[in-house]
mmCIF file of C-alpha atoms in Angstrom:
data_model
loop_
_atom_site.group_PDB
_atom_site.id
_atom_site.type_symbol
_atom_site.label_atom_id
_atom_site.label_comp_id
_atom_site.label_asym_id
_atom_site.label_seq_id
_atom_site.Cartn_x
_atom_site.Cartn_y
_atom_site.Cartn_z
ATOM 1 C CA MET A 1 2.594 -15.162 14.809
ATOM 2 C CA THR A 2 5.541 -13.798 16.307
ATOM 3 C CA GLY A 3 7.001 -10.495 17.416
ATOM 4 C CA GLU A 4 4.815 -7.182 17.781
ATOM 5 C CA ASP A 5 1.796 -8.778 15.994
ATOM 6 C CA THR A 6 0.987 -11.266 18.377
ATOM 7 C CA GLY A 7 -1.573 -10.867 21.106
ATOM 8 C CA ALA A 8 -4.912 -9.358 21.402
ATOM 9 C CA ALA A 9 -5.452 -5.679 20.355
ATOM 10 C CA ALA A 10 -4.854 -2.855 22.739
ATOM 11 C CA ALA A 11 -7.526 -0.607 23.931
ATOM 12 C CA PRO A 12 -10.066 0.553 21.134
ATOM 13 C CA HIS A 13 -8.752 3.723 19.182
ATOM 14 C CA ALA A 14 -9.985 6.895 20.931
ATOM 15 C CA ALA A 15 -10.016 9.162 17.626
ATOM 16 C CA SER A 16 -13.490 10.093 16.666
ATOM 17 C CA GLY A 17 -15.264 8.953 13.524
ATOM 18 C CA PRO A 18 -15.107 10.295 10.106
ATOM 19 C CA PRO A 19 -15.095 14.324 9.704
ATOM 20 C CA GLY A 20 -18.875 14.575 8.641
ATOM 21 C CA PRO A 21 -20.933 12.433 6.376
ATOM 22 C CA GLY A 22 -18.105 12.126 3.566
ATOM 23 C CA PRO A 23 -15.579 9.647 2.924
ATOM 24 C CA ALA A 24 -12.454 9.772 5.139
ATOM 25 C CA VAL A 25 -8.890 8.360 4.951
ATOM 26 C CA ARG A 26 -8.255 5.986 8.165
ATOM 27 C CA THR A 27 -4.791 7.170 9.409
ATOM 28 C CA VAL A 28 -3.090 5.864 12.317
ATOM 29 C CA GLU A 29 -3.845 9.257 14.002
ATOM 30 C CA GLY A 30 -7.712 8.858 13.129
ATOM 31 C CA ASP A 31 -10.067 9.580 10.164
ATOM 32 C CA LEU A 32 -9.226 12.557 8.041
ATOM 33 C CA PRO A 33 -10.699 14.198 4.951
ATOM 34 C CA GLY A 34 -8.829 12.984 1.882
ATOM 35 C CA THR A 35 -7.747 16.459 1.069
ATOM 36 C CA GLU A 36 -5.147 16.509 4.030
ATOM 37 C CA LEU A 37 -2.974 13.901 2.386
ATOM 38 C CA GLY A 38 -1.280 16.211 0.093
ATOM 39 C CA VAL A 39 1.655 14.599 -1.749
ATOM 40 C CA CYS A 40 1.264 10.815 -1.139
ATOM 41 C CA ASP A 41 3.809 8.011 -1.261
ATOM 42 C CA ALA A 42 0.755 5.457 -2.008
ATOM 43 C CA HIS A 43 2.887 2.260 -1.258
ATOM 44 C CA ASP A 44 5.856 1.847 0.992
ATOM 45 C CA HIS A 45 7.401 0.429 3.893
ATOM 46 C CA LEU A 46 8.895 1.833 7.083
ATOM 47 C CA PHE A 47 9.072 -1.526 8.862
ATOM 48 C CA LEU A 48 9.158 -4.920 7.302
ATOM 49 C CA ARG A 49 10.331 -8.465 8.223
ATOM 50 C CA SER A 50 10.177 -11.494 5.957
ATOM 51 C CA PRO A 51 12.095 -14.961 6.263
ATOM 52 C CA ARG A 52 12.490 -14.452 2.435
ATOM 53 C CA LEU A 53 14.669 -11.514 3.047
ATOM 54 C CA PRO A 54 17.249 -12.578 5.888
ATOM 55 C CA GLY A 55 19.527 -9.546 7.150
ATOM 56 C CA GLN A 56 17.402 -7.109 5.357
ATOM 57 C CA GLU A 57 14.789 -6.235 7.937
ATOM 58 C CA LEU A 58 13.440 -2.786 8.516
ATOM 59 C CA ALA A 59 13.097 -2.441 12.130
ATOM 60 C CA ASP A 60 14.842 0.559 13.191
ATOM 61 C CA VAL A 61 12.449 3.444 14.433
ATOM 62 C CA ASP A 62 15.079 5.997 14.477
ATOM 63 C CA ALA A 63 15.806 5.166 10.814
ATOM 64 C CA ALA A 64 12.124 5.314 9.848
ATOM 65 C CA GLU A 65 11.896 8.683 11.507
ATOM 66 C CA ARG A 66 14.870 10.006 9.467
ATOM 67 C CA GLN A 67 13.106 8.652 6.267
ATOM 68 C CA LEU A 68 9.970 10.410 6.912
ATOM 69 C CA ARG A 69 11.603 13.828 7.712
ATOM 70 C CA ALA A 70 13.585 13.711 4.440
ATOM 71 C CA PHE A 71 10.288 12.790 2.694
ATOM 72 C CA ALA A 72 8.674 15.928 4.368
ATOM 73 C CA GLU A 73 11.415 18.233 3.256
ATOM 74 C CA HIS A 74 10.921 17.362 -0.227
ATOM 75 C CA GLY A 75 7.168 17.942 0.143
ATOM 76 C CA GLY A 76 5.760 14.712 0.953
ATOM 77 C CA ARG A 77 2.890 14.694 3.335
ATOM 78 C CA SER A 78 1.561 11.147 3.622
ATOM 79 C CA LEU A 79 2.636 7.717 3.089
ATOM 80 C CA VAL A 80 0.573 4.148 3.019
ATOM 81 C CA GLN A 81 2.606 1.334 4.598
ATOM 82 C CA TRP A 82 1.535 -1.780 2.928
ATOM 83 C CA THR A 83 3.247 -4.032 5.673
ATOM 84 C CA PRO A 84 0.537 -6.513 6.797
ATOM 85 C CA HIS A 85 0.101 -8.243 9.957
ATOM 86 C CA GLY A 86 2.596 -10.718 11.137
ATOM 87 C CA MET A 87 5.630 -8.942 8.987
ATOM 88 C CA GLY A 88 7.033 -6.645 11.565
ATOM 89 C CA ARG A 89 5.079 -3.527 10.904
ATOM 90 C CA HIS A 90 5.787 -1.946 14.328
ATOM 91 C CA SER A 91 1.856 -0.699 14.706
ATOM 92 C CA GLY A 92 2.823 0.562 18.156
ATOM 93 C CA ALA A 93 5.322 3.125 16.696
ATOM 94 C CA LEU A 94 3.402 4.360 13.875
ATOM 95 C CA ALA A 95 1.148 6.963 15.358
ATOM 96 C CA ASP A 96 4.192 8.594 17.560
ATOM 97 C CA LEU A 97 6.117 8.783 14.074
ATOM 98 C CA ALA A 98 3.306 10.500 12.421
ATOM 99 C CA ARG A 99 3.211 12.984 15.187
ATOM 100 C CA ARG A 100 6.804 13.623 15.285
ATOM 101 C CA THR A 101 7.351 14.127 11.862
ATOM 102 C CA GLY A 102 4.079 15.612 10.724
ATOM 103 C CA VAL A 103 3.586 13.019 7.829
ATOM 104 C CA ARG A 104 0.205 11.369 7.842
ATOM 105 C CA LEU A 105 0.645 7.561 7.977
ATOM 106 C CA VAL A 106 -1.975 4.703 6.660
ATOM 107 C CA ALA A 107 -1.097 1.274 8.185
ATOM 108 C CA ALA A 108 -2.335 -2.096 6.712
ATOM 109 C CA THR A 109 -3.823 -5.055 8.074
ATOM 110 C CA GLY A 110 -4.086 -8.397 5.843
ATOM 111 C CA LEU A 111 -1.726 -11.297 5.033
ATOM 112 C CA HIS A 112 0.926 -11.638 2.443
ATOM 113 C CA GLN A 113 1.926 -14.634 0.552
ATOM 114 C CA ALA A 114 2.255 -17.800 2.963
ATOM 115 C CA GLN A 115 6.195 -17.918 2.572
ATOM 116 C CA HIS A 116 6.488 -14.561 3.962
ATOM 117 C CA HIS A 117 4.878 -15.551 7.243
ATOM 118 C CA THR A 118 6.315 -17.597 10.133
ATOM 119 C CA GLY A 119 4.316 -19.225 12.790
ATOM 120 C CA GLU A 120 0.673 -20.141 12.803
ATOM 121 C CA LEU A 121 -1.618 -18.074 10.204
ATOM 122 C CA PRO A 122 -4.853 -16.841 11.938
ATOM 123 C CA SER A 123 -7.909 -19.330 11.683
ATOM 124 C CA ASP A 124 -10.328 -16.449 10.856
ATOM 125 C CA PRO A 125 -8.328 -13.953 8.845
ATOM 126 C CA ALA A 126 -11.557 -11.811 7.979
ATOM 127 C CA ALA A 127 -12.496 -11.442 11.788
ATOM 128 C CA LEU A 128 -8.954 -10.431 12.420
ATOM 129 C CA PHE A 129 -8.822 -7.764 9.477
ATOM 130 C CA VAL A 130 -12.094 -6.439 10.759
ATOM 131 C CA GLN A 131 -10.821 -5.975 14.418
ATOM 132 C CA GLU A 132 -7.672 -4.183 13.043
ATOM 133 C CA LEU A 133 -9.559 -1.797 10.767
ATOM 134 C CA THR A 134 -12.277 -0.605 13.362
ATOM 135 C CA ARG A 135 -10.825 -1.396 16.919
ATOM 136 C CA GLY A 136 -7.063 -1.154 16.619
ATOM 137 C CA MET A 137 -4.030 -3.113 15.269
ATOM 138 C CA ARG A 138 -2.534 -5.898 17.299
ATOM 139 C CA GLY A 139 1.034 -4.807 18.773
ATOM 140 C CA GLY A 140 -0.270 -1.383 20.123
ATOM 141 C CA VAL A 141 1.859 0.023 23.163
ATOM 142 C CA CYS A 142 0.917 1.990 26.144
ATOM 143 C CA GLY A 143 -2.741 1.482 25.443
ATOM 144 C CA GLU A 144 -2.469 3.116 22.074
ATOM 145 C CA ALA A 145 -3.766 0.763 19.062
ATOM 146 C CA PRO A 146 -3.911 2.679 15.974
ATOM 147 C CA ARG A 147 -6.547 1.516 13.275
ATOM 148 C CA ALA A 148 -5.366 0.116 9.897
ATOM 149 C CA GLY A 149 -6.543 2.092 6.847
ATOM 150 C CA LEU A 150 -6.419 -0.700 4.223
ATOM 151 C CA ILE A 151 -6.270 -4.686 3.572
ATOM 152 C CA LYS A 152 -3.042 -5.908 2.266
ATOM 153 C CA VAL A 153 -3.169 -9.282 0.277
ATOM 154 C CA ALA A 154 -1.107 -11.043 -2.511
ATOM 155 C CA GLY A 155 -1.443 -12.819 -5.685
ATOM 156 C CA ASP A 156 0.687 -15.518 -7.425
ATOM 157 C CA PHE A 157 2.849 -15.599 -10.470
ATOM 158 C CA HIS A 158 0.145 -15.583 -13.317
ATOM 159 C CA GLY A 159 -2.646 -16.809 -11.037
ATOM 160 C CA LEU A 160 -3.976 -17.434 -7.677
ATOM 161 C CA GLY A 161 -3.233 -20.351 -5.604
ATOM 162 C CA ARG A 162 -5.148 -21.784 -2.506
ATOM 163 C CA HIS A 163 -3.699 -19.458 0.051
ATOM 164 C CA ALA A 164 -4.302 -16.276 -2.306
ATOM 165 C CA ARG A 165 -7.892 -17.180 -2.831
ATOM 166 C CA TRP A 166 -8.385 -17.586 1.134
ATOM 167 C CA THR A 167 -6.828 -14.399 1.906
ATOM 168 C CA MET A 168 -8.683 -12.487 -0.731
ATOM 169 C CA ALA A 169 -12.055 -14.080 0.261
ATOM 170 C CA ALA A 170 -11.234 -12.916 3.692
ATOM 171 C CA ALA A 171 -10.291 -9.455 2.569
ATOM 172 C CA ALA A 172 -13.612 -9.222 0.770
ATOM 173 C CA GLU A 173 -15.529 -10.048 3.522
ATOM 174 C CA ALA A 174 -13.759 -7.659 5.728
ATOM 175 C CA HIS A 175 -14.324 -4.881 3.110
ATOM 176 C CA ARG A 176 -18.016 -5.568 2.885
ATOM 177 C CA ALA A 177 -18.181 -5.085 6.779
ATOM 178 C CA THR A 178 -15.817 -2.013 6.835
ATOM 179 C CA GLY A 179 -15.405 -0.381 3.408
ATOM 180 C CA ALA A 180 -11.784 -0.731 3.580
ATOM 181 C CA PRO A 181 -9.786 -0.597 0.543
ATOM 182 C CA ILE A 182 -7.799 -3.658 -0.455
ATOM 183 C CA ALA A 183 -4.027 -3.464 -1.864
ATOM 184 C CA VAL A 184 -2.920 -6.205 -3.793
ATOM 185 C CA HIS A 185 0.560 -7.469 -4.378
ATOM 186 C CA LEU A 186 0.772 -8.597 -7.812
ATOM 187 C CA GLU A 187 3.738 -11.030 -8.135
ATOM 188 C CA SER A 188 6.221 -9.566 -10.692
ATOM 189 C CA GLY A 189 3.184 -7.471 -11.788
ATOM 190 C CA THR A 190 1.208 -10.638 -13.161
ATOM 191 C CA GLY A 191 -2.313 -11.884 -12.690
ATOM 192 C CA ALA A 192 -4.221 -8.622 -12.580
ATOM 193 C CA ALA A 193 -7.175 -10.237 -14.452
ATOM 194 C CA GLU A 194 -7.118 -13.226 -12.272
ATOM 195 C CA VAL A 195 -7.078 -10.781 -9.109
ATOM 196 C CA LEU A 196 -10.069 -8.667 -10.430
ATOM 197 C CA ASP A 197 -12.185 -11.985 -11.481
ATOM 198 C CA HIS A 198 -11.783 -13.200 -8.020
ATOM 199 C CA LEU A 199 -12.136 -10.418 -5.868
ATOM 200 C CA CYS A 200 -14.722 -8.219 -8.164
ATOM 201 C CA GLY A 201 -16.302 -10.869 -10.384
ATOM 202 C CA ARG A 202 -16.765 -13.479 -7.549
ATOM 203 C CA GLN A 203 -16.520 -11.675 -4.154
ATOM 204 C CA GLY A 204 -18.470 -8.407 -4.964
ATOM 205 C CA VAL A 205 -15.774 -5.924 -4.462
ATOM 206 C CA PRO A 206 -16.188 -2.947 -6.644
ATOM 207 C CA PRO A 207 -13.051 -2.363 -8.578
ATOM 208 C CA SER A 208 -12.775 1.205 -7.269
ATOM 209 C CA GLY A 209 -11.831 -0.426 -4.008
ATOM 210 C CA VAL A 210 -9.000 -2.337 -5.207
ATOM 211 C CA LEU A 211 -5.232 -1.152 -5.537
ATOM 212 C CA LEU A 212 -3.156 -3.332 -7.739
ATOM 213 C CA GLY A 213 0.498 -3.050 -6.780
ATOM 214 C CA HIS A 214 3.452 -3.471 -9.005
ATOM 215 C CA VAL A 215 1.581 -3.213 -12.281
ATOM 216 C CA GLY A 216 4.948 -1.592 -13.677
ATOM 217 C CA ARG A 217 6.834 -4.972 -13.339
ATOM 218 C CA CYS A 218 5.163 -6.533 -16.076
ATOM 219 C CA PRO A 219 4.999 -3.758 -18.618
ATOM 220 C CA ASP A 220 2.398 -5.071 -20.869
ATOM 221 C CA PRO A 221 0.186 -2.014 -21.991
ATOM 222 C CA ARG A 222 -2.958 -4.096 -22.816
ATOM 223 C CA MET A 223 -3.051 -5.620 -19.399
ATOM 224 C CA GLN A 224 -2.487 -2.240 -17.878
ATOM 225 C CA ARG A 225 -5.226 -0.687 -19.931
ATOM 226 C CA ALA A 226 -7.653 -3.454 -19.194
ATOM 227 C CA ALA A 227 -6.995 -3.224 -15.444
ATOM 228 C CA ALA A 228 -7.442 0.713 -15.617
ATOM 229 C CA ALA A 229 -10.614 0.346 -17.530
ATOM 230 C CA SER A 230 -12.042 -1.887 -15.022
ATOM 231 C CA GLY A 231 -11.978 0.963 -12.627
ATOM 232 C CA ALA A 232 -9.534 -0.514 -10.117
ATOM 233 C CA TRP A 233 -6.279 1.560 -9.216
ATOM 234 C CA LEU A 234 -2.875 0.895 -10.696
ATOM 235 C CA VAL A 235 0.105 1.161 -8.549
ATOM 236 C CA PHE A 236 3.353 2.111 -9.869
ATOM 237 C CA ASP A 237 6.044 1.598 -7.259
ATOM 238 C CA GLY A 238 9.889 1.026 -7.256
ATOM 239 C CA PRO A 239 12.610 1.445 -8.404
ATOM 240 C CA SER A 240 14.689 -1.475 -7.208
ATOM 241 C CA ARG A 241 17.672 -3.331 -8.327
ATOM 242 C CA THR A 242 15.531 -6.548 -8.336
ATOM 243 C CA HIS A 243 13.113 -5.124 -10.838
ATOM 244 C CA HIS A 244 15.501 -2.440 -12.705
ATOM 245 C CA ALA A 245 14.818 -4.224 -15.881
ATOM 246 C CA THR A 246 11.465 -2.805 -16.120
ATOM 247 C CA ASP A 247 12.159 0.612 -14.556
ATOM 248 C CA TRP A 248 12.904 2.140 -17.708
ATOM 249 C CA ARG A 249 9.400 1.536 -19.128
ATOM 250 C CA LEU A 250 7.999 3.382 -16.235
ATOM 251 C CA PHE A 251 7.457 6.729 -17.990
ATOM 252 C CA ASP A 252 6.261 5.085 -21.439
ATOM 253 C CA SER A 253 3.482 3.135 -19.362
ATOM 254 C CA LEU A 254 2.306 6.449 -17.532
ATOM 255 C CA ALA A 255 2.220 8.436 -20.800
ATOM 256 C CA GLU A 256 0.177 5.810 -22.684
ATOM 257 C CA LEU A 257 -2.264 5.604 -19.739
ATOM 258 C CA PHE A 258 -2.697 9.085 -19.754
ATOM 259 C CA GLU A 259 -3.274 9.310 -23.584
ATOM 260 C CA HIS A 260 -5.818 6.601 -23.317
ATOM 261 C CA GLY A 261 -7.586 8.531 -20.594
ATOM 262 C CA TYR A 262 -6.693 6.659 -17.580
ATOM 263 C CA GLY A 263 -4.658 9.135 -15.667
ATOM 264 C CA ASP A 264 -7.430 9.303 -13.160
ATOM 265 C CA ARG A 265 -6.499 5.565 -12.076
ATOM 266 C CA LEU A 266 -2.820 6.015 -11.300
ATOM 267 C CA LEU A 267 -0.851 5.926 -7.990
ATOM 268 C CA MET A 268 2.895 5.741 -7.387
ATOM 269 C CA GLY A 269 4.961 4.757 -4.439
ATOM 270 C CA GLY A 270 8.473 3.719 -3.532
ATOM 271 C CA ASP A 271 7.976 0.208 -2.099
ATOM 272 C CA THR A 272 10.971 0.118 -0.069
ATOM 273 C CA VAL A 273 11.261 -3.411 1.272
ATOM 274 C CA THR A 274 14.976 -3.984 2.427
ATOM 275 C CA ALA A 275 17.705 -2.138 4.220
ATOM 276 C CA THR A 276 19.597 -2.056 1.003
ATOM 277 C CA ALA A 277 16.682 -0.213 -0.645
ATOM 278 C CA ARG A 278 16.512 2.080 1.953
ATOM 279 C CA ALA A 279 20.265 2.917 1.817
ATOM 280 C CA GLU A 280 20.242 3.564 -2.093
ATOM 281 C CA THR A 281 16.969 5.332 -2.680
ATOM 282 C CA GLY A 282 14.500 4.935 0.407
ATOM 283 C CA VAL A 283 11.201 6.754 1.129
ATOM 284 C CA PRO A 284 12.309 10.281 0.225
ATOM 285 C CA TYR A 285 13.138 9.195 -3.377
ATOM 286 C CA VAL A 286 9.437 9.505 -4.278
ATOM 287 C CA ALA A 287 9.010 13.203 -3.390
ATOM 288 C CA ARG A 288 12.727 14.008 -4.178
ATOM 289 C CA ALA A 289 13.212 12.495 -7.689
ATOM 290 C CA LEU A 290 9.770 10.606 -9.087
ATOM 291 C CA ARG A 291 7.302 13.420 -8.476
ATOM 292 C CA PRO A 292 9.550 16.176 -10.125
ATOM 293 C CA ARG A 293 10.283 13.868 -13.098
ATOM 294 C CA VAL A 294 6.628 13.026 -13.522
ATOM 295 C CA ALA A 295 6.149 16.862 -13.537
ATOM 296 C CA ASP A 296 8.982 17.252 -16.061
ATOM 297 C CA GLU A 297 7.693 14.370 -18.382
ATOM 298 C CA LEU A 298 3.928 14.554 -18.070
ATOM 299 C CA GLY A 299 3.201 18.142 -16.656
ATOM 300 C CA ALA A 300 2.538 19.480 -13.371
ATOM 301 C CA ALA A 301 -1.356 18.744 -13.799
ATOM 302 C CA ALA A 302 -0.354 14.990 -14.239
ATOM 303 C CA ALA A 303 2.210 15.106 -11.005
ATOM 304 C CA ARG A 304 -0.779 16.525 -9.033
ATOM 305 C CA GLN A 305 -3.247 13.937 -10.384
ATOM 306 C CA ILE A 306 -0.780 10.920 -9.470
ATOM 307 C CA PHE A 307 0.401 12.203 -6.077
ATOM 308 C CA GLU A 308 -2.448 14.337 -4.680
ATOM 309 C CA VAL A 309 -5.920 13.792 -6.013
ATOM 310 C CA ASN A 310 -5.772 10.153 -7.003
ATOM 311 C CA PRO A 311 -4.619 9.122 -3.528
ATOM 312 C CA GLN A 312 -7.347 10.992 -1.698
ATOM 313 C CA ARG A 313 -10.104 9.414 -4.121
ATOM 314 C CA ALA A 314 -8.611 5.693 -3.592
ATOM 315 C CA LEU A 315 -7.909 5.949 0.117
ATOM 316 C CA ALA A 316 -10.862 7.878 1.215
ATOM 317 C CA VAL A 317 -14.140 5.639 1.768
ATOM 318 C CA HIS A 318 -17.391 5.670 3.862
ATOM 319 C CA TRP A 319 -16.296 3.654 6.928
ATOM 320 C CA LYS A 320 -18.950 1.230 8.485
ATOM 321 C CA GLY A 321 -17.124 0.808 11.580
#
């Protein structure tokens, strides 16, 4: 790999273990009770680099700090960065940003689709994931190596290819070793059933440990209900120019899932992946616009469920290391 994700991890993270015997969210500042997350953007990016997005890199630390401060001004208290290993996640800057802004940050290990990576992929991804979840992410600076708090992997369009199955098997192994949640990029919102069959049916990961990203990009109500019924978490993220064709279905999907009793399986985030998206909406949009609209459309209790209660249940686990 290239950039900040190369080389061995820095010194092990010095923070204490989970606060008591209960589950904890692993943030870049240490393990915290889920109740400390507050209003959570459950899927976003402060930093990201991909050969598929030339000229759209998110690499400016000062810009990331401005995004977090604006997010906090609108009531945002925590953010989950799904940028995995090898995609410019700036692991060395995350803890300092969390301290400076007061926003809790959860970082990711894992691997995306092969097309988003340059250089050689790790020969033992499960070992890498475990190391970054328990000892510290590669790319730490000044001896500080914050730990990742979830594993990010990706499916393919309407299925799972060889690379997806390889990375998901590694994610499942790392989950068994650590308890970490697994966040899954669904390509164009498709393939949820295949992902759940592979991760849960074949690899033994409990559905409650799986976060399915981009489900709103394929507004199929039967698929969404089936995924929610499995016990997995459904992450609705956006909006964006790329996926605007399905943005208008968002609140119909949320309302329909609440009506069928699945409001306790829903999460929301902004998924800011490009410089253009940051300029147009960016991280603050989740707290500034999406959360108030959920409250207006579905009620204050639904907004609290999606942005506060569900994230603490989805991200807090009994860590094994």
